[in-house]
Coordinates of N, CA, C and O and ligand atoms in Angstrom, one line a residue:
M1 N -140.8 3.8 -46.3 CA -141.9 3.8 -45.4 C -143.2 3.9 -46.2 O -143.3 4.7 -47.1
R2 N -144.2 3.1 -45.8 CA -145.5 3.2 -46.4 C -146.2 4.5 -45.9 O -145.8 5.1 -44.9
M3 N -147.2 4.9 -46.7 CA -147.8 6.2 -46.3 C -148.8 6.2 -45.1 O -148.8 7.1 -44.4
F4 N -149.5 5.1 -45.0 CA -150.5 5.0 -44.0 C -150.1 3.9 -43.0 O -150.6 2.8 -43.0
D5 N -149.2 4.3 -42.1 CA -148.7 3.3 -41.2 C -149.5 2.9 -40.0 O -149.5 1.8 -39.6
Q6 N -150.2 3.9 -39.5 CA -151.0 3.5 -38.3 C -152.3 4.3 -38.1 O -152.4 5.5 -38.6
I7 N -153.2 3.7 -37.5 CA -154.4 4.4 -37.1 C -154.1 5.2 -35.8 O -153.6 4.6 -34.8
D8 N -154.3 6.5 -35.9 CA -153.9 7.4 -34.7 C -155.0 7.3 -33.7 O -154.7 7.2 -32.5
H9 N -156.2 7.5 -34.1 CA -157.3 7.4 -33.1 C -158.6 7.2 -33.8 O -158.8 7.3 -35.0
I10 N -159.6 6.8 -33.0 CA -161.0 6.6 -33.4 C -161.8 7.7 -32.8 O -161.7 7.9 -31.6
G11 N -162.5 8.4 -33.6 CA -163.3 9.6 -33.1 C -164.8 9.2 -32.9 O -165.4 8.5 -33.7
I12 N -165.3 9.5 -31.7 CA -166.6 9.1 -31.3 C -167.4 10.4 -31.0 O -167.0 11.2 -30.1
A13 N -168.5 10.6 -31.6 CA -169.3 11.8 -31.4 C -170.2 11.6 -30.2 O -170.9 10.6 -30.1
V14 N -170.2 12.5 -29.3 CA -171.0 12.4 -28.0 C -171.7 13.7 -27.8 O -171.3 14.8 -28.1
E15 N -172.8 13.6 -27.1 CA -173.6 14.8 -26.7 C -173.0 15.5 -25.5 O -172.9 16.8 -25.5
D16 N -172.6 14.8 -24.5 CA -172.1 15.4 -23.3 C -170.7 14.9 -23.0 O -170.5 13.7 -22.5
L17 N -169.7 15.7 -23.2 CA -168.3 15.3 -23.2 C -167.9 14.8 -21.8 O -167.3 13.7 -21.6
E18 N -168.3 15.6 -20.7 CA -167.9 15.2 -19.4 C -168.5 13.9 -18.9 O -167.8 13.0 -18.4
K19 N -169.7 13.7 -19.2 CA -170.4 12.5 -18.8 C -169.8 11.2 -19.6 O -169.5 10.2 -19.0
S20 N -169.6 11.4 -20.8 CA -169.0 10.3 -21.6 C -167.6 10.0 -21.2 O -167.2 8.8 -21.1
L21 N -166.9 11.1 -21.0 CA -165.5 10.9 -20.6 C -165.4 10.1 -19.3 O -164.5 9.2 -19.2
D22 N -166.2 10.4 -18.4 CA -166.3 9.6 -17.1 C -166.4 8.1 -17.3 O -165.7 7.3 -16.8
Q23 N -167.4 7.8 -18.2 CA -167.7 6.4 -18.4 C -166.6 5.7 -19.1 O -166.2 4.6 -18.7
W24 N -166.0 6.4 -20.1 CA -164.9 5.7 -20.9 C -163.7 5.6 -20.0 O -163.0 4.5 -20.1
R25 N -163.4 6.6 -19.2 CA -162.2 6.5 -18.4 C -162.3 5.4 -17.3 O -161.4 4.6 -17.1
K26 N -163.5 5.4 -16.7 CA -163.7 4.5 -15.6 C -163.7 3.1 -16.1 O -163.1 2.2 -15.5
M27 N -164.4 2.8 -17.1 CA -164.6 1.4 -17.6 C -163.4 0.8 -18.2 O -163.1 -0.3 -18.1
F28 N -162.6 1.7 -18.9 CA -161.4 1.1 -19.6 C -160.1 1.5 -18.9 O -159.1 1.2 -19.4
N29 N -160.3 2.3 -17.8 CA -159.1 2.7 -17.1 C -158.1 3.5 -18.0 O -156.9 3.2 -18.0
L30 N -158.6 4.4 -18.7 CA -157.8 5.2 -19.7 C -157.3 6.5 -19.1 O -158.0 7.1 -18.2
R31 N -156.1 6.9 -19.5 CA -155.6 8.1 -19.1 C -156.0 9.2 -20.0 O -156.0 9.1 -21.2
L32 N -156.5 10.3 -19.3 CA -156.9 11.5 -20.1 C -155.7 12.2 -20.6 O -154.9 12.7 -19.8
H33 N -155.4 12.3 -21.9 CA -154.3 13.0 -22.4 C -154.5 14.5 -22.5 O -153.6 15.3 -22.3
G34 N -155.8 14.9 -22.6 CA -156.1 16.3 -22.6 C -157.4 16.6 -23.2 O -158.0 15.8 -24.0
I35 N -157.9 17.8 -22.8 CA -159.2 18.3 -23.4 C -158.8 19.5 -24.2 O -158.1 20.4 -23.7
E36 N -159.4 19.7 -25.4 CA -159.0 20.8 -26.2 C -160.2 21.3 -26.9 O -161.0 20.6 -27.5
E37 N -160.4 22.7 -27.0 CA -161.4 23.3 -27.8 C -160.8 23.8 -29.1 O -159.8 24.4 -29.0
I38 N -161.4 23.4 -30.2 CA -160.9 23.9 -31.5 C -162.0 24.8 -32.1 O -163.0 24.3 -32.7
K39 N -162.0 26.1 -31.8 CA -163.0 27.0 -32.1 C -163.3 27.0 -33.7 O -164.5 27.1 -34.1
E40 N -162.2 27.0 -34.4 CA -162.4 27.0 -35.9 C -163.2 25.9 -36.4 O -163.9 26.0 -37.4
R41 N -163.2 24.8 -35.7 CA -164.0 23.6 -36.2 C -165.2 23.4 -35.3 O -166.0 22.5 -35.6
G42 N -165.4 24.2 -34.3 CA -166.6 24.1 -33.5 C -166.7 22.9 -32.6 O -167.8 22.3 -32.4
V43 N -165.5 22.4 -32.2 CA -165.5 21.1 -31.5 C -164.7 21.2 -30.2 O -163.8 22.0 -30.0
K44 N -165.1 20.3 -29.2 CA -164.4 20.1 -28.0 C -164.0 18.7 -28.0 O -164.8 17.8 -28.2
L45 N -162.7 18.4 -27.8 CA -162.1 17.1 -28.0 C -161.5 16.6 -26.6 O -160.9 17.4 -25.9
A46 N -161.7 15.3 -26.4 CA -161.0 14.7 -25.3 C -160.2 13.5 -25.8 O -160.8 12.7 -26.5
H47 N -158.9 13.5 -25.5 CA -158.1 12.3 -26.0 C -157.8 11.4 -24.9 O -157.3 11.8 -23.8
L48 N -158.1 10.2 -25.1 CA -157.9 9.1 -24.1 C -156.8 8.2 -24.6 O -156.9 7.7 -25.7
E49 N -155.9 7.9 -23.7 CA -154.8 7.1 -24.2 C -155.0 5.6 -23.8 O -155.3 5.3 -22.7
V50 N -154.8 4.8 -24.9 CA -154.9 3.4 -24.7 C -153.4 2.9 -24.7 O -152.6 3.5 -25.5
S51 N -153.1 1.9 -23.9 CA -151.6 1.7 -23.8 C -151.0 1.2 -25.1 O -149.9 1.4 -25.4
E52 N -151.8 0.5 -25.9 CA -151.3 0.1 -27.2 C -152.3 0.5 -28.3 O -153.5 0.4 -28.0
G53 N -151.8 0.9 -29.4 CA -152.8 1.1 -30.6 C -153.4 2.5 -30.5 O -153.0 3.4 -29.7
P54 N -154.5 2.7 -31.3 CA -155.1 4.0 -31.4 C -155.7 4.5 -30.1 O -156.1 3.8 -29.3
Q55 N -155.7 5.9 -30.1 CA -156.3 6.5 -28.9 C -157.8 6.6 -29.2 O -158.3 6.4 -30.3
V56 N -158.6 7.0 -28.2 CA -160.0 7.2 -28.3 C -160.2 8.7 -28.2 O -159.6 9.4 -27.3
E57 N -160.9 9.3 -29.2 CA -161.1 10.7 -29.2 C -162.6 10.9 -29.1 O -163.4 10.5 -29.9
L58 N -163.0 11.6 -28.0 CA -164.4 11.9 -27.8 C -164.7 13.3 -28.3 O -163.9 14.2 -28.0
I59 N -165.7 13.5 -29.1 CA -165.9 14.8 -29.8 C -167.3 15.3 -29.4 O -168.3 14.6 -29.6
S60 N -167.4 16.6 -28.9 CA -168.7 17.1 -28.8 C -168.7 18.5 -29.4 O -167.7 19.1 -29.6
P61 N -169.9 19.0 -29.9 CA -170.0 20.2 -30.5 C -169.9 21.4 -29.6 O -170.4 21.3 -28.4
L62 N -169.3 22.5 -30.0 CA -169.2 23.7 -29.2 C -170.5 24.5 -29.3 O -170.9 25.3 -28.4
D63 N -171.2 24.4 -30.5 CA -172.4 25.2 -30.7 C -173.2 24.5 -31.8 O -172.8 23.5 -32.4
K64 N -174.3 25.2 -32.1 CA -175.2 24.6 -33.1 C -174.7 24.6 -34.6 O -175.2 24.0 -35.5
N65 N -173.7 25.5 -34.8 CA -173.1 25.6 -36.2 C -172.0 24.5 -36.4 O -171.5 24.4 -37.5
S66 N -171.7 23.8 -35.4 CA -170.6 22.8 -35.5 C -171.1 21.6 -36.4 O -172.2 21.2 -36.3
P67 N -170.2 21.2 -37.2 CA -170.5 20.0 -38.1 C -170.9 18.8 -37.2 O -171.6 17.9 -37.6
V68 N -170.3 18.7 -36.0 CA -170.6 17.6 -35.1 C -172.0 17.7 -34.6 O -172.7 16.7 -34.3
H69 N -172.5 18.9 -34.4 CA -173.9 19.1 -34.0 C -174.8 18.5 -35.1 O -175.7 17.7 -34.8
K70 N -174.5 18.8 -36.3 CA -175.3 18.3 -37.4 C -175.2 16.8 -37.5 O -176.2 16.1 -37.8
F71 N -174.0 16.3 -37.3 CA -173.8 14.8 -37.3 C -174.7 14.2 -36.2 O -175.4 13.2 -36.5
L72 N -174.7 14.7 -35.0 CA -175.5 14.1 -33.9 C -177.0 14.2 -34.2 O -177.7 13.2 -33.9
Q73 N -177.4 15.3 -34.8 CA -178.8 15.4 -35.2 C -179.2 14.3 -36.2 O -180.3 13.7 -36.1
K74 N -178.3 14.1 -37.1 CA -178.6 13.2 -38.2 C -178.5 11.7 -37.8 O -179.3 10.9 -38.1
R75 N -177.4 11.4 -37.2 CA -177.0 10.0 -36.9 C -177.0 9.6 -35.5 O -176.9 8.4 -35.2
G76 N -177.0 10.6 -34.6 CA -176.9 10.3 -33.2 C -175.5 10.0 -32.8 O -174.6 10.1 -33.6
E77 N -175.3 9.7 -31.5 CA -173.9 9.4 -31.0 C -173.4 8.2 -31.6 O -174.1 7.3 -32.1
G78 N -172.1 8.1 -31.7 CA -171.4 6.9 -32.2 C -170.2 7.2 -33.0 O -169.6 8.3 -32.9
L79 N -169.7 6.2 -33.7 CA -168.4 6.4 -34.5 C -168.5 7.5 -35.4 O -169.5 7.6 -36.2
H80 N -167.6 8.5 -35.3 CA -167.6 9.7 -36.2 C -166.6 9.6 -37.3 O -166.8 9.9 -38.4
H81 N -165.4 9.2 -36.9 CA -164.3 9.0 -37.9 C -163.2 8.1 -37.5 O -163.1 7.8 -36.3
V82 N -162.4 7.7 -38.4 CA -161.2 6.9 -38.2 C -160.0 7.8 -38.7 O -160.1 8.3 -39.8
C83 N -159.0 8.0 -37.9 CA -157.9 8.8 -38.2 C -156.6 8.1 -38.5 O -156.1 7.4 -37.7
F84 N -156.1 8.2 -39.7 CA -154.8 7.7 -40.1 C -153.7 8.8 -39.9 O -153.9 9.9 -40.4
E85 N -152.6 8.4 -39.4 CA -151.5 9.3 -39.3 C -150.7 9.2 -40.6 O -150.5 8.2 -41.1
V86 N -150.3 10.4 -41.1 CA -149.5 10.5 -42.3 C -148.2 11.3 -42.0 O -148.3 12.2 -41.2
E87 N -147.2 11.0 -42.7 CA -145.9 11.8 -42.6 C -146.1 13.2 -43.2 O -145.7 14.2 -42.6
D88 N -146.7 13.2 -44.4 CA -146.9 14.5 -45.1 C -148.3 14.6 -45.6 O -148.7 13.8 -46.6
I89 N -149.0 15.4 -45.1 CA -150.5 15.5 -45.4 C -150.7 16.0 -46.8 O -151.6 15.5 -47.5
H90 N -149.9 16.9 -47.3 CA -150.1 17.3 -48.7 C -149.9 16.2 -49.7 O -150.6 16.1 -50.7
K91 N -148.8 15.4 -49.4 CA -148.5 14.3 -50.3 C -149.7 13.3 -50.2 O -150.1 12.8 -51.3
A92 N -150.1 13.0 -49.0 CA -151.2 12.0 -48.9 C -152.5 12.5 -49.6 O -153.1 11.7 -50.3
L93 N -152.8 13.8 -49.5 CA -154.0 14.3 -50.2 C -153.8 14.3 -51.7 O -154.8 13.9 -52.4
S94 N -152.6 14.5 -52.2 CA -152.5 14.5 -53.6 C -152.5 13.0 -54.1 O -153.0 12.8 -55.2
T95 N -152.1 12.1 -53.3 CA -152.2 10.7 -53.7 C -153.7 10.3 -53.8 O -154.1 9.6 -54.7
F96 N -154.5 10.8 -52.8 CA -155.9 10.5 -52.9 C -156.6 11.2 -54.1 O -157.3 10.6 -54.8
Q97 N -156.2 12.4 -54.3 CA -156.8 13.2 -55.5 C -156.5 12.5 -56.8 O -157.3 12.4 -57.7
N98 N -155.3 12.0 -56.9 CA -154.9 11.3 -58.1 C -155.7 10.1 -58.4 O -155.9 9.6 -59.5
K99 N -156.3 9.5 -57.3 CA -157.2 8.4 -57.5 C -158.7 8.8 -57.4 O -159.6 8.0 -57.3
G100 N -158.9 10.1 -57.6 CA -160.3 10.6 -57.7 C -161.0 10.7 -56.3 O -162.2 10.8 -56.3
V101 N -160.2 10.7 -55.3 CA -160.8 10.8 -53.9 C -160.5 12.2 -53.4 O -159.4 12.5 -53.1
E102 N -161.6 13.0 -53.2 CA -161.4 14.4 -52.8 C -161.6 14.5 -51.3 O -162.4 13.8 -50.7
S103 N -160.8 15.5 -50.7 CA -161.0 15.8 -49.3 C -162.2 16.8 -49.2 O -162.6 17.4 -50.2
I104 N -162.7 16.9 -48.0 CA -163.9 17.8 -47.8 C -163.5 19.3 -47.9 O -164.2 20.0 -48.6
Q105 N -162.4 19.6 -47.3 CA -161.9 21.0 -47.4 C -160.8 21.1 -48.4 O -160.1 20.1 -48.7
D106 N -160.6 22.3 -49.0 CA -159.6 22.5 -50.0 C -158.2 22.3 -49.4 O -157.3 21.7 -50.1
K107 N -158.0 22.8 -48.2 CA -156.7 22.7 -47.6 C -156.7 22.1 -46.2 O -157.7 22.1 -45.6
P108 N -155.6 21.5 -45.8 CA -155.5 21.0 -44.4 C -155.9 22.0 -43.4 O -155.6 23.2 -43.6
Q109 N -156.5 21.6 -42.3 CA -156.9 22.5 -41.2 C -156.1 22.2 -40.0 O -155.5 21.2 -39.8
K110 N -156.3 23.2 -39.0 CA -155.7 23.0 -37.7 C -156.4 21.9 -36.9 O -157.6 21.9 -36.8
G111 N -155.6 20.9 -36.4 CA -156.2 19.9 -35.6 C -155.7 20.0 -34.2 O -155.2 21.0 -33.8
A112 N -156.0 18.9 -33.4 CA -155.6 18.9 -32.0 C -154.1 18.9 -31.9 O -153.4 18.4 -32.8
Q113 N -153.5 19.4 -30.8 CA -152.1 19.4 -30.5 C -151.2 19.9 -31.6 O -150.2 19.2 -31.9
G114 N -151.7 20.9 -32.3 CA -150.8 21.5 -33.3 C -150.7 20.7 -34.6 O -149.8 21.0 -35.4
S115 N -151.5 19.7 -34.8 CA -151.4 18.9 -36.0 C -152.1 19.6 -37.2 O -152.8 20.6 -37.0
L116 N -151.9 19.0 -38.3 CA -152.6 19.4 -39.5 C -153.5 18.2 -39.9 O -153.1 17.1 -40.0
I117 N -154.8 18.5 -40.2 CA -155.7 17.4 -40.5 C -156.5 17.7 -41.8 O -156.6 18.9 -42.2
S118 N -157.1 16.7 -42.3 CA -158.0 16.8 -43.4 C -159.0 15.7 -43.4 O -158.6 14.6 -42.9
F119 N -160.2 15.9 -43.8 CA -161.2 14.9 -43.8 C -161.6 14.5 -45.2 O -161.7 15.3 -46.1
I120 N -161.8 13.2 -45.4 CA -162.2 12.6 -46.6 C -163.6 12.2 -46.5 O -164.0 11.5 -45.5
H121 N -164.4 12.5 -47.5 CA -165.9 12.3 -47.4 C -166.2 10.8 -47.2 O -165.5 9.9 -47.8
P122 N -167.2 10.5 -46.3 CA -167.5 9.1 -46.1 C -168.0 8.3 -47.3 O -168.0 7.0 -47.2
R123 N -168.4 9.0 -48.3 CA -168.9 8.2 -49.5 C -167.9 7.3 -50.1 O -168.2 6.3 -50.8
Y124 N -166.6 7.7 -49.9 CA -165.5 6.9 -50.5 C -165.2 5.6 -49.7 O -164.6 4.7 -50.3
F125 N -165.5 5.7 -48.5 CA -165.1 4.6 -47.6 C -166.3 4.0 -46.8 O -166.3 4.0 -45.5
N126 N -167.2 3.5 -47.5 CA -168.3 2.7 -46.9 C -169.0 3.5 -45.7 O -169.4 2.8 -44.7
G127 N -169.2 4.8 -45.9 CA -169.9 5.5 -44.9 C -169.1 6.0 -43.7 O -169.6 6.6 -42.8
V128 N -167.7 5.7 -43.8 CA -166.9 6.1 -42.6 C -166.1 7.4 -43.0 O -165.4 7.4 -44.0
L129 N -166.2 8.4 -42.3 CA -165.4 9.6 -42.4 C -164.0 9.3 -42.1 O -163.7 8.7 -41.0
I130 N -163.1 9.7 -42.9 CA -161.6 9.4 -42.7 C -160.9 10.7 -42.4 O -161.1 11.7 -43.1
E131 N -160.2 10.7 -41.3 CA -159.3 11.9 -41.0 C -157.9 11.5 -41.3 O -157.4 10.4 -41.0
L132 N -157.2 12.4 -42.0 CA -155.7 12.3 -42.1 C -155.1 13.3 -41.2 O -155.5 14.4 -41.2
K133 N -154.0 12.8 -40.6 CA -153.4 13.7 -39.6 C -151.9 13.7 -39.7 O -151.2 12.7 -39.7
Q134 N -151.3 14.9 -39.8 CA -149.9 15.1 -39.8 C -149.5 15.7 -38.5 O -150.0 16.8 -38.2
K135 N -148.8 15.0 -37.7 CA -148.4 15.4 -36.3 C -147.6 16.7 -36.4 O -146.9 16.9 -37.4
K136 N -147.7 17.5 -35.4 CA -146.8 18.7 -35.3 C -145.4 18.3 -35.4 O -145.0 17.3 -34.7
K137 N -144.6 18.9 -36.2 CA -143.2 18.6 -36.4 C -142.4 19.1 -35.2 O -142.6 20.2 -34.8
E138 N -141.6 18.2 -34.6 CA -140.8 18.7 -33.5 C -139.7 19.5 -34.1 O -139.1 19.2 -35.1
S139 N -139.4 20.7 -33.5 CA -138.3 21.5 -34.0 C -137.4 22.0 -32.9 O -137.6 21.8 -31.8
Ligands
LIG1 ZN1 -160.0 13.0 -35.0

Protein backbone atom coordinates (compact mmCIF):
# COMPACT_ATOMS: atom_id res chain seq x y z
CA MET A 1 0.00 0.00 0.00
CA ARG A 2 1.22 3.46 -0.83
CA MET A 3 1.45 5.94 1.98
CA PHE A 4 -0.78 8.72 0.71
CA ASP A 5 -3.76 6.99 -0.83
CA GLN A 6 -6.43 9.58 -0.63
CA ILE A 7 -7.38 13.11 0.12
CA ASP A 8 -9.63 12.93 3.15
CA HIS A 9 -10.98 16.45 3.09
CA ILE A 10 -10.49 20.02 1.97
CA GLY A 11 -10.48 22.55 4.81
CA ILE A 12 -12.08 25.94 4.25
CA ALA A 13 -11.70 28.78 6.74
CA VAL A 14 -14.91 30.71 7.38
CA GLU A 15 -15.95 33.59 9.62
CA ASP A 16 -19.47 32.39 10.38
CA LEU A 17 -19.85 28.62 10.54
CA GLU A 18 -23.67 28.46 10.68
CA LYS A 19 -24.12 30.81 7.77
CA SER A 20 -21.51 29.12 5.59
CA LEU A 21 -22.82 25.69 6.51
CA ASP A 22 -26.26 26.66 5.27
CA GLN A 23 -24.96 27.80 1.93
CA TRP A 24 -22.74 24.78 1.34
CA ARG A 25 -25.40 22.29 2.35
CA LYS A 26 -28.16 23.92 0.40
CA MET A 27 -26.25 24.49 -2.81
CA PHE A 28 -24.45 21.15 -3.00
CA ASN A 29 -27.06 19.09 -1.19
CA LEU A 30 -24.46 17.78 1.26
CA ARG A 31 -25.12 15.75 4.36
CA LEU A 32 -23.81 17.20 7.61
CA HIS A 33 -21.67 14.54 9.20
CA GLY A 34 -21.20 16.50 12.39
CA ILE A 35 -20.10 19.68 14.11
CA GLU A 36 -17.25 19.45 16.56
CA GLU A 37 -15.38 21.88 18.78
CA ILE A 38 -11.74 21.16 19.37
CA LYS A 39 -10.78 23.42 22.27
CA GLU A 40 -7.09 22.47 22.17
CA ARG A 41 -6.84 23.88 18.69
CA GLY A 42 -9.33 26.70 19.10
CA VAL A 43 -11.54 25.58 16.25
CA LYS A 44 -15.09 24.63 15.46
CA LEU A 45 -15.43 22.21 12.56
CA ALA A 46 -18.29 21.11 10.37
CA HIS A 47 -17.86 18.05 8.17
CA LEU A 48 -19.92 17.79 5.05
CA GLU A 49 -20.14 14.52 3.21
CA VAL A 50 -19.73 14.39 -0.51
CA SER A 51 -20.94 11.11 -1.99
CA GLU A 52 -17.59 10.42 -3.60
CA GLY A 53 -14.14 11.72 -2.85
CA PRO A 54 -12.97 14.12 -0.16
CA GLN A 55 -15.28 15.71 2.39
CA VAL A 56 -15.60 19.42 2.87
CA GLU A 57 -14.52 20.73 6.28
CA LEU A 58 -15.62 24.20 7.28
CA ILE A 59 -13.46 25.70 10.03
CA SER A 60 -14.16 28.71 12.17
CA PRO A 61 -12.18 30.06 15.13
CA LEU A 62 -13.45 29.61 18.70
CA ASP A 63 -11.66 32.74 19.89
CA LYS A 64 -9.05 35.32 19.02
CA ASN A 65 -6.15 33.06 20.03
CA SER A 66 -7.11 30.49 17.44
CA PRO A 67 -4.65 30.01 14.59
CA VAL A 68 -7.69 30.13 12.30
CA HIS A 69 -8.52 33.61 13.59
CA LYS A 70 -5.01 34.70 12.60
CA PHE A 71 -5.41 33.03 9.22
CA LEU A 72 -8.69 34.88 8.58
CA GLN A 73 -7.10 38.19 9.56
CA LYS A 74 -4.19 37.65 7.24
CA ARG A 75 -5.72 35.93 4.25
CA GLY A 76 -9.48 36.13 4.63
CA GLU A 77 -11.89 33.28 4.05
CA GLY A 78 -10.94 30.52 1.67
CA LEU A 79 -8.91 27.36 1.23
CA HIS A 80 -7.16 26.63 4.53
CA HIS A 81 -5.67 23.19 4.03
CA VAL A 82 -5.73 19.91 2.13
CA CYS A 83 -5.80 16.75 4.25
CA PHE A 84 -4.22 13.46 3.23
CA GLU A 85 -5.21 10.34 5.08
CA VAL A 86 -2.33 8.15 6.26
CA GLU A 87 -2.18 4.69 7.81
CA ASP A 88 0.50 5.60 10.33
CA ILE A 89 1.06 9.24 11.09
CA HIS A 90 4.38 8.73 12.86
CA LYS A 91 5.75 6.87 9.87
CA ALA A 92 4.45 9.52 7.47
CA LEU A 93 6.04 12.29 9.54
CA SER A 94 9.40 10.58 9.65
CA THR A 95 9.25 10.09 5.87
CA PHE A 96 8.70 13.83 5.53
CA GLN A 97 11.45 14.65 8.03
CA ASN A 98 13.92 12.45 6.17
CA LYS A 99 13.30 14.65 3.15
CA GLY A 100 13.80 17.83 5.17
CA VAL A 101 10.10 18.65 5.43
CA GLU A 102 9.16 19.52 9.01
CA SER A 103 5.73 19.49 10.58
CA ILE A 104 4.51 22.58 12.44
CA GLN A 105 4.07 20.83 15.81
CA ASP A 106 6.57 18.39 17.33
CA LYS A 107 3.99 15.70 17.84
CA PRO A 108 0.67 14.67 16.27
CA GLN A 109 -2.34 16.35 17.83
CA LYS A 110 -5.91 15.44 18.54
CA GLY A 111 -8.08 15.91 15.46
CA ALA A 112 -11.75 15.49 14.64
CA GLN A 113 -13.51 12.18 15.42
CA GLY A 114 -10.67 10.84 17.54
CA SER A 115 -8.11 11.09 14.77
CA LEU A 116 -4.46 12.05 15.07
CA ILE A 117 -3.35 14.90 12.88
CA SER A 118 -0.31 16.91 12.02
CA PHE A 119 0.20 20.00 9.87
CA ILE A 120 3.01 20.62 7.42
CA HIS A 121 4.04 24.22 6.81
CA PRO A 122 2.66 25.74 3.58
CA ARG A 123 6.15 26.87 2.52
CA TYR A 124 6.90 23.32 1.38
CA PHE A 125 3.84 22.98 -0.82
CA ASN A 126 3.27 26.12 -2.83
CA GLY A 127 1.54 28.00 -0.06
CA VAL A 128 -0.90 25.22 0.82
CA LEU A 129 -1.06 24.00 4.39
CA ILE A 130 -1.10 20.19 4.43
CA GLU A 131 -2.81 18.14 7.10
CA LEU A 132 -1.93 14.50 7.66
CA LYS A 133 -4.59 12.44 9.37
CA GLN A 134 -4.56 9.02 10.90
CA LYS A 135 -8.10 7.85 11.51
CA LYS A 136 -9.10 6.54 14.90
CA LYS A 137 -8.31 2.85 14.95
CA GLU A 138 -11.36 0.64 15.34
CA SER A 139 -10.86 -1.67 18.28
ZN1 LIG B 1 -8.76 19.31 8.37
